[in-house]
mmCIF file of N, CA and C in Angstrom:
data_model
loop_
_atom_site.group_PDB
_atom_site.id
_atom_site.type_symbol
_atom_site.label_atom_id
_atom_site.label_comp_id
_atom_site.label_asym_id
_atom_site.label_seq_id
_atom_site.Cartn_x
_atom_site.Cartn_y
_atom_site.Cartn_z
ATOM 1 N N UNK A 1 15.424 -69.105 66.887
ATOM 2 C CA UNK A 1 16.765 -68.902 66.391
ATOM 3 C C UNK A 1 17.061 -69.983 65.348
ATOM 4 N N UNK A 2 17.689 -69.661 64.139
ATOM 5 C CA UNK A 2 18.452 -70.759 62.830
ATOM 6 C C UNK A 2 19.338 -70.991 63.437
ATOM 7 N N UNK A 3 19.579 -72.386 62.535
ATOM 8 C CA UNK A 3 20.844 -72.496 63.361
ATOM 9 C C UNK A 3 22.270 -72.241 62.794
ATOM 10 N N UNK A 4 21.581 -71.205 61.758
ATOM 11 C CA UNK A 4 22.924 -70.086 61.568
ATOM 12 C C UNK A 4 23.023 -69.418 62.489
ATOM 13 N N UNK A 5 21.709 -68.683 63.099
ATOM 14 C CA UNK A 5 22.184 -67.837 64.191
ATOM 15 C C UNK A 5 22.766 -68.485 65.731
ATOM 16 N N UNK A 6 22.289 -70.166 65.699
ATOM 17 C CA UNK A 6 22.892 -70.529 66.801
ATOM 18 C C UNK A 6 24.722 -71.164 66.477
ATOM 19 N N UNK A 7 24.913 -70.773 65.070
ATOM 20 C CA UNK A 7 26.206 -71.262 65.243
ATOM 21 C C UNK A 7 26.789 -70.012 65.142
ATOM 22 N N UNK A 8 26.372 -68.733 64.553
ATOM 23 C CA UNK A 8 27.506 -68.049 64.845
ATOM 24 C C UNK A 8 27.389 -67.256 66.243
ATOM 25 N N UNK A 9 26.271 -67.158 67.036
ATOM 26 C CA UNK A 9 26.550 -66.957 68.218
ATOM 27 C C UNK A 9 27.140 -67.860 69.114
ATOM 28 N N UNK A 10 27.635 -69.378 69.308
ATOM 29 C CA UNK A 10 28.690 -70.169 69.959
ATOM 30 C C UNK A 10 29.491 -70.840 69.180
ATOM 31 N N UNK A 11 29.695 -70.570 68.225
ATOM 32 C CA UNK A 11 31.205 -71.360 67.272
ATOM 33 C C UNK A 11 31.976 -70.643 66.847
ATOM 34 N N UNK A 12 30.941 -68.879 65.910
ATOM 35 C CA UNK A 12 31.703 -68.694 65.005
ATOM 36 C C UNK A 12 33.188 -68.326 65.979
ATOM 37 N N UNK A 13 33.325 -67.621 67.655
ATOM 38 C CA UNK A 13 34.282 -67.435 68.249
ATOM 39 C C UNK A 13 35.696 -68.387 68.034
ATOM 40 N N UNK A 14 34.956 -70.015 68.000
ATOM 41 C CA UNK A 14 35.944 -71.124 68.491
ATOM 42 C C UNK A 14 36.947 -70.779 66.973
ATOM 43 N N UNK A 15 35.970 -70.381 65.734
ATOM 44 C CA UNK A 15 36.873 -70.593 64.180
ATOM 45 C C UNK A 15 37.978 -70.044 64.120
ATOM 46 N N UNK A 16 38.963 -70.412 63.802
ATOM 47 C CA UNK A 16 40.225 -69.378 63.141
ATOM 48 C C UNK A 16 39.648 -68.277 62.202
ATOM 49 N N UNK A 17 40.558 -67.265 62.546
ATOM 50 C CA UNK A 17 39.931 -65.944 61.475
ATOM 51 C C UNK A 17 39.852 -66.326 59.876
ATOM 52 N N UNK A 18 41.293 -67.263 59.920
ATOM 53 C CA UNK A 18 41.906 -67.236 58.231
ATOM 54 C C UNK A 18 40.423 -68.399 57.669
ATOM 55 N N UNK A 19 39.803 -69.159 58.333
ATOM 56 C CA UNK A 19 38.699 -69.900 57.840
ATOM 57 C C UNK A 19 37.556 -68.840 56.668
ATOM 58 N N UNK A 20 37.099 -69.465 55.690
ATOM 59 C CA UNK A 20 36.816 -69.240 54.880
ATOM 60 C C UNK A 20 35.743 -69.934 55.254
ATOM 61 N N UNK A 21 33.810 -69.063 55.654
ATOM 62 C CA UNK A 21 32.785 -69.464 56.157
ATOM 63 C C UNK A 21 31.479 -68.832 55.292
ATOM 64 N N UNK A 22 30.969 -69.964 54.725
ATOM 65 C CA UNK A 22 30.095 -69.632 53.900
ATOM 66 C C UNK A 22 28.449 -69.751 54.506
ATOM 67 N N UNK A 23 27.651 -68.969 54.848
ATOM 68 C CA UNK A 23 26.585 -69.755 55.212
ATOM 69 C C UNK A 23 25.521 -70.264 53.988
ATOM 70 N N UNK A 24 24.698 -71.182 54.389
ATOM 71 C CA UNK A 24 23.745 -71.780 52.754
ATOM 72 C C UNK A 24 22.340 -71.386 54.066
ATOM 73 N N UNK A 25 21.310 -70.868 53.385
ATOM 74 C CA UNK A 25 20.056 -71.082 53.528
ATOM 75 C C UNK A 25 19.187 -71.712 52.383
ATOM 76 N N UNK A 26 18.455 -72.409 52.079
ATOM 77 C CA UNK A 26 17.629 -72.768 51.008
ATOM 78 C C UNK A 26 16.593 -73.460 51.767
ATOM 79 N N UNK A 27 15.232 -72.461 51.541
ATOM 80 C CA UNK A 27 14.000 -72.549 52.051
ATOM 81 C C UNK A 27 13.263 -73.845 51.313
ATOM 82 N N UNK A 28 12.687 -74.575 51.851
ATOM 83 C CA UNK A 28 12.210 -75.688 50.785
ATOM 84 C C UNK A 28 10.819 -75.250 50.166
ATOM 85 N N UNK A 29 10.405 -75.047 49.266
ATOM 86 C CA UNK A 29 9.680 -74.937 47.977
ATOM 87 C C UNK A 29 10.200 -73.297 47.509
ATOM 88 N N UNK A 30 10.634 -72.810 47.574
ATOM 89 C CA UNK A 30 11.587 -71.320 47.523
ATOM 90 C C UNK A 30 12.221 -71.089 45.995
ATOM 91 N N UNK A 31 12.002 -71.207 45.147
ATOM 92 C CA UNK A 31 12.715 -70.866 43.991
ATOM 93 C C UNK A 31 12.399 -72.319 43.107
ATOM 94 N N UNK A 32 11.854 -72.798 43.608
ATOM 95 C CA UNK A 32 11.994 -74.798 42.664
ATOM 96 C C UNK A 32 12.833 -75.642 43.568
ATOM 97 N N UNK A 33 13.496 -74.851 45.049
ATOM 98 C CA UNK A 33 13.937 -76.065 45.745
ATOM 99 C C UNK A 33 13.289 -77.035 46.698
ATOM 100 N N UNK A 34 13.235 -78.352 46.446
ATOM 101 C CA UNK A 34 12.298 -79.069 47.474
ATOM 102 C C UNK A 34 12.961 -80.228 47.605
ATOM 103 N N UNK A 35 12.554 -80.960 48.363
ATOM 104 C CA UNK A 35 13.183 -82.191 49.273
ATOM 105 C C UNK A 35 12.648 -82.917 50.264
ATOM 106 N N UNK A 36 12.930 -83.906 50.399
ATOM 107 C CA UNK A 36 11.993 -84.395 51.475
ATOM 108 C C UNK A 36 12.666 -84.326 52.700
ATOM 109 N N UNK A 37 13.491 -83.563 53.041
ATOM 110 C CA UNK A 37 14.350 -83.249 54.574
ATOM 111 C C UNK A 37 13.924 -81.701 54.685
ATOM 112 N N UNK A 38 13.262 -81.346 53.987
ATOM 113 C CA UNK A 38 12.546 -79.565 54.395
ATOM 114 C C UNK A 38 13.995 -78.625 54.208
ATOM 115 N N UNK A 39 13.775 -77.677 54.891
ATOM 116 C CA UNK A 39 14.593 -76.418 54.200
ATOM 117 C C UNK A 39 15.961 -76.479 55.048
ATOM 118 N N UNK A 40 17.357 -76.193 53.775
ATOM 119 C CA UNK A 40 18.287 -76.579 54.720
ATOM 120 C C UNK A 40 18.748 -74.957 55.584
ATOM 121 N N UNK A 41 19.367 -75.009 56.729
ATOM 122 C CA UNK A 41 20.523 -74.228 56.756
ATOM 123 C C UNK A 41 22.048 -75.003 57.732
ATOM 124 N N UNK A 42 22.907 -73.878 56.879
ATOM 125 C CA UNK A 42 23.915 -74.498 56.904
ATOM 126 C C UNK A 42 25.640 -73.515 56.824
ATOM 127 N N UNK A 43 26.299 -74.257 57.353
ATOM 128 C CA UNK A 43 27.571 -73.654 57.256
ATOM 129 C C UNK A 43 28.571 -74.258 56.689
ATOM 130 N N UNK A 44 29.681 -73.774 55.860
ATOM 131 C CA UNK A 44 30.746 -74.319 55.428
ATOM 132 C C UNK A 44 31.808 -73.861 55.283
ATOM 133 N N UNK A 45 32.869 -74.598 55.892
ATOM 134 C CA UNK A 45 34.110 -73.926 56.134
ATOM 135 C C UNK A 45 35.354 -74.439 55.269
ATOM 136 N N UNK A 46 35.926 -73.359 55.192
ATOM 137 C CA UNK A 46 37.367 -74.030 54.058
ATOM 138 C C UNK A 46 38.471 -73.554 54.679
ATOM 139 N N UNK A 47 39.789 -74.088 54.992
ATOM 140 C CA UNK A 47 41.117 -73.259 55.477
ATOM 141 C C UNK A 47 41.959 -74.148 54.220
ATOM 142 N N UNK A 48 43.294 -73.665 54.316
ATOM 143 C CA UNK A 48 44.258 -74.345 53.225
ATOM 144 C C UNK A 48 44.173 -75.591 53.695
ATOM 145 N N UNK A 49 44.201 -76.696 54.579
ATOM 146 C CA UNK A 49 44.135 -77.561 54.386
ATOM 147 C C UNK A 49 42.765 -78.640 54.798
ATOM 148 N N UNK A 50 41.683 -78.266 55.141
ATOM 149 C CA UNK A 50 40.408 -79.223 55.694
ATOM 150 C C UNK A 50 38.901 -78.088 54.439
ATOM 151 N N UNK A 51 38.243 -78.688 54.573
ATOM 152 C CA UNK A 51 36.758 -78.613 53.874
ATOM 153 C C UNK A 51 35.929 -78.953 54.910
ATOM 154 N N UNK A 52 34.899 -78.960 55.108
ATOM 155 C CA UNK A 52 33.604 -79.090 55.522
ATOM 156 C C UNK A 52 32.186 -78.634 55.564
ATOM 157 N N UNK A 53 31.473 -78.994 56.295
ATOM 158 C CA UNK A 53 30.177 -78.334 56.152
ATOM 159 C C UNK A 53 29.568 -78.842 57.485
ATOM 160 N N UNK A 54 28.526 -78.182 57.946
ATOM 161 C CA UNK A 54 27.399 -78.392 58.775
ATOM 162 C C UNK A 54 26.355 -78.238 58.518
ATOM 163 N N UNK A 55 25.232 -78.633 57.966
ATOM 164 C CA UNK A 55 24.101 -78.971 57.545
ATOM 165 C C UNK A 55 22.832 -79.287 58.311
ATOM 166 N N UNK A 56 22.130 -78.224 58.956
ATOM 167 C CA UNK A 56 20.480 -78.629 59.416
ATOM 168 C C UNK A 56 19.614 -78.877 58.713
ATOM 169 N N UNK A 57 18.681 -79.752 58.617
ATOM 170 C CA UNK A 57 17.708 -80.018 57.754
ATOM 171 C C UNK A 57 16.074 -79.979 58.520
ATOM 172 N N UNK A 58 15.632 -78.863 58.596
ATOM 173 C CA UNK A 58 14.483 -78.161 59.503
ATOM 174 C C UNK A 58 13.514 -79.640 59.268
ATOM 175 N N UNK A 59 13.675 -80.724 59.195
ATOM 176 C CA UNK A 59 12.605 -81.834 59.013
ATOM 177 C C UNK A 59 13.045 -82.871 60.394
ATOM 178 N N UNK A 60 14.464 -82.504 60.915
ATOM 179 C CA UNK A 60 15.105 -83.024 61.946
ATOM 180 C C UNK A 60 16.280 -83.881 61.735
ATOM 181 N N UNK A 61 17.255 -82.970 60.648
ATOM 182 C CA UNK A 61 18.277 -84.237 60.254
ATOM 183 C C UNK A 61 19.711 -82.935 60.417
ATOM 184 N N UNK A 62 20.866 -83.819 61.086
ATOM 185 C CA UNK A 62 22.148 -82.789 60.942
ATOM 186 C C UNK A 62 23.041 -83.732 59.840
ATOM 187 N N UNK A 63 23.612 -82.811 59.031
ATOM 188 C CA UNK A 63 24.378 -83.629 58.284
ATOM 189 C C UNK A 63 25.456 -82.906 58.080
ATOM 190 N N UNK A 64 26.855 -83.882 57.908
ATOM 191 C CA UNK A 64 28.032 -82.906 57.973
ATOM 192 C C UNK A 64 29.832 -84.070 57.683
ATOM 193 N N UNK A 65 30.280 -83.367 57.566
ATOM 194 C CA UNK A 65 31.611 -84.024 56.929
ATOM 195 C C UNK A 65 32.911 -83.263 56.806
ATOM 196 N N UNK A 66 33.954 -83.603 56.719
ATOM 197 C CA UNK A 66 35.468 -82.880 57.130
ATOM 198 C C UNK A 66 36.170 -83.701 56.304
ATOM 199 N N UNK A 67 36.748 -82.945 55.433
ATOM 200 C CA UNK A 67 37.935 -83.797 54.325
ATOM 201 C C UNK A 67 39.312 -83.088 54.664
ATOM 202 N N UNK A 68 40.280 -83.517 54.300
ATOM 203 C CA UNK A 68 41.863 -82.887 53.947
ATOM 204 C C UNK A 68 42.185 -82.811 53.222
ATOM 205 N N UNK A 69 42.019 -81.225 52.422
ATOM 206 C CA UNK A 69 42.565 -81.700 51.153
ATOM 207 C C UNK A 69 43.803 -81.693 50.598
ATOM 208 N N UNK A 70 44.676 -82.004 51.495
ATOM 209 C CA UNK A 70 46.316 -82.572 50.687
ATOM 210 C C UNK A 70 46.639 -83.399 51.528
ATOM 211 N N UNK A 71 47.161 -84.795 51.727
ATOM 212 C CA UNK A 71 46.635 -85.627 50.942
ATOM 213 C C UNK A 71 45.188 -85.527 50.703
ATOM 214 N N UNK A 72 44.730 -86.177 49.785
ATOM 215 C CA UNK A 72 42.964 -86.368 49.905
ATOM 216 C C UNK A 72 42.527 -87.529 51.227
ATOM 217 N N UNK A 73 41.759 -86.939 52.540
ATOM 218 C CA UNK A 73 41.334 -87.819 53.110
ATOM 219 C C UNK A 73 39.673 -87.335 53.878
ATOM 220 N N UNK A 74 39.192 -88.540 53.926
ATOM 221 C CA UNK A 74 37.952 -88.572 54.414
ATOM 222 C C UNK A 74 37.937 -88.171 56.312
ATOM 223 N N UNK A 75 38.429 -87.670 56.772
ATOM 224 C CA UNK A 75 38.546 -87.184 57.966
ATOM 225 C C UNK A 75 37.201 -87.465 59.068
ATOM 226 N N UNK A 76 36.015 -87.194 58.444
ATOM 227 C CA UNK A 76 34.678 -87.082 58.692
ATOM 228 C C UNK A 76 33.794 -87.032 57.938
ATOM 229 N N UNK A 77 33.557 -88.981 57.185
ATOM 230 C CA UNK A 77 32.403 -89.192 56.777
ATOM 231 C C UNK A 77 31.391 -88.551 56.198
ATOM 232 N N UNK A 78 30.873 -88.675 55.166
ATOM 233 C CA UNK A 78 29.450 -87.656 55.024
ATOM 234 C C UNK A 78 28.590 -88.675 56.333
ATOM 235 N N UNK A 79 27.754 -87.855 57.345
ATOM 236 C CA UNK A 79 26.879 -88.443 58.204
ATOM 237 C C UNK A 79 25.896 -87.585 58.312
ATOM 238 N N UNK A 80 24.577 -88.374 58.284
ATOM 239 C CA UNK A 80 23.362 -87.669 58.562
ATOM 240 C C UNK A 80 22.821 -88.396 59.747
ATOM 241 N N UNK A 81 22.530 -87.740 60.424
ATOM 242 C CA UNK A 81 21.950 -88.121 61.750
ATOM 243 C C UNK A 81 20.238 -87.449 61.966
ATOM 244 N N UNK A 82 19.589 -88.674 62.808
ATOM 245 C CA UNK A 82 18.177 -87.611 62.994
ATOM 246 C C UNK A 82 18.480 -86.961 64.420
ATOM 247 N N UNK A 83 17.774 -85.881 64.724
ATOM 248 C CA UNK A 83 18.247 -84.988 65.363
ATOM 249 C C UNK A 83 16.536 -84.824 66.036
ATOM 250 N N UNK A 84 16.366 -84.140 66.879
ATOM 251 C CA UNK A 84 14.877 -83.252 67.854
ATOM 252 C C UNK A 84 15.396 -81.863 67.450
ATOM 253 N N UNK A 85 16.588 -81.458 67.762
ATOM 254 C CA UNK A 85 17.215 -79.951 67.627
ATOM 255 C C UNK A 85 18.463 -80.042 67.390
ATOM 256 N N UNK A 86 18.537 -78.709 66.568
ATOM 257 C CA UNK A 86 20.050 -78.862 66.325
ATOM 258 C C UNK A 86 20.819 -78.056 67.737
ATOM 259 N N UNK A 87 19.896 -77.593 68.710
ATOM 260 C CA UNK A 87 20.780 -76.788 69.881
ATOM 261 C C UNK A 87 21.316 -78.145 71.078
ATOM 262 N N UNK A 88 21.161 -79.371 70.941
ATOM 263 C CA UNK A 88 21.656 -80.199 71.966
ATOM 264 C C UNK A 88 22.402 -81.107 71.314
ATOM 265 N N UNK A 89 22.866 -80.377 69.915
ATOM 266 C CA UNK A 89 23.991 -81.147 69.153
ATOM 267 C C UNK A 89 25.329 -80.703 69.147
ATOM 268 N N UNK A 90 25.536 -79.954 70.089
ATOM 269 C CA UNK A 90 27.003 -79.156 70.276
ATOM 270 C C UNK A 90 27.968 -80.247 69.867
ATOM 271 N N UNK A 91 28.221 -81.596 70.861
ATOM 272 C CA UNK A 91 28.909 -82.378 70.420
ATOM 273 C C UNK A 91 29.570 -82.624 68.802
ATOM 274 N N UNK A 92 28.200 -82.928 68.032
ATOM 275 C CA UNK A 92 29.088 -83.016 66.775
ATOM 276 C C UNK A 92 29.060 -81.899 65.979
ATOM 277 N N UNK A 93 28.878 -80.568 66.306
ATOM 278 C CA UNK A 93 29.145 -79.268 65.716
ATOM 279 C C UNK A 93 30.528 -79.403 65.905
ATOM 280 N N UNK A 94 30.830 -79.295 67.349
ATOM 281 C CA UNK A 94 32.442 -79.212 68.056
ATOM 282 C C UNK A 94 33.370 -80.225 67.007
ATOM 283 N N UNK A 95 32.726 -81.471 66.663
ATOM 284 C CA UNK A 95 33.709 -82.576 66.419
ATOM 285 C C UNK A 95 34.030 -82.018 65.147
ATOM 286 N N UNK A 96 33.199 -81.311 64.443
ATOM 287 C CA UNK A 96 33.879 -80.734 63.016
ATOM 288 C C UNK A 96 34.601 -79.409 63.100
ATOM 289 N N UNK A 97 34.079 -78.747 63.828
ATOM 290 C CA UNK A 97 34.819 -77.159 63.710
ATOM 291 C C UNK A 97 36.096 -77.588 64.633
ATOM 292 N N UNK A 98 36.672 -78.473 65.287
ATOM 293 C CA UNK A 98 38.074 -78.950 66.074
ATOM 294 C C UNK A 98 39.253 -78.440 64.437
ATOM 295 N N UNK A 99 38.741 -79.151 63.345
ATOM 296 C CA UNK A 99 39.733 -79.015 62.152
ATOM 297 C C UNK A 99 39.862 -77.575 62.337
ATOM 298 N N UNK A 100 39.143 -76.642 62.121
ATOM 299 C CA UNK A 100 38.676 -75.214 62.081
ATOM 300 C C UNK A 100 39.203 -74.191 62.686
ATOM 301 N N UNK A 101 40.101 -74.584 64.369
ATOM 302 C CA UNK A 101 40.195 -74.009 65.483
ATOM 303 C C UNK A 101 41.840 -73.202 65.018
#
């Protein structure tokens, strides 16, 4: 399972409808994209007032962040964390999609 498919089978429920949810896949060597964190997938959410994203990086990295955008505030850090899996990271999935709910 991606962990697109593991977020929208236990999150996408928790989201508000009015959220605006984009998913990103980008395979690493796939078109000219490469990196040294391997291929991402990922989710990103927008409502009128918060931004974010959730970010797997199939090399073992979660990365992710929550802004406000009126005032402008940093809510949740850009943070990359190393990870084993992204399925025993519920914790900080939850801590970003809370803006979301």
């Amino acid at each position: 399972m991606s962990f697109i498919d593991y977020f929208q089978q236990n999150f996408i429920p928790k989201v508000n409808k009015n959220v605006n949810i984009k998913f990103r896949k980008e395979i690493s060597g796939d078109k000219g994209y490469d990196n040294n964190l391997g291929s991402l997938y990922g989710v990103e959410l927008e409502s009128d007032n918060y931004s974010g994203y959730i970010y797997f990086w199939d090399k073992g990295f979660l990365d992710f962040s929550v802004i406000c955008l009126e005032p402008y505030e940093e809510l949740l850090p850009v943070q990359m964390i190393e990870v084993d899996s992204y399925t025993n990271q519920a914790g900080y999935v939850n801590e970003v999609i809370r803006y979301f709910m």
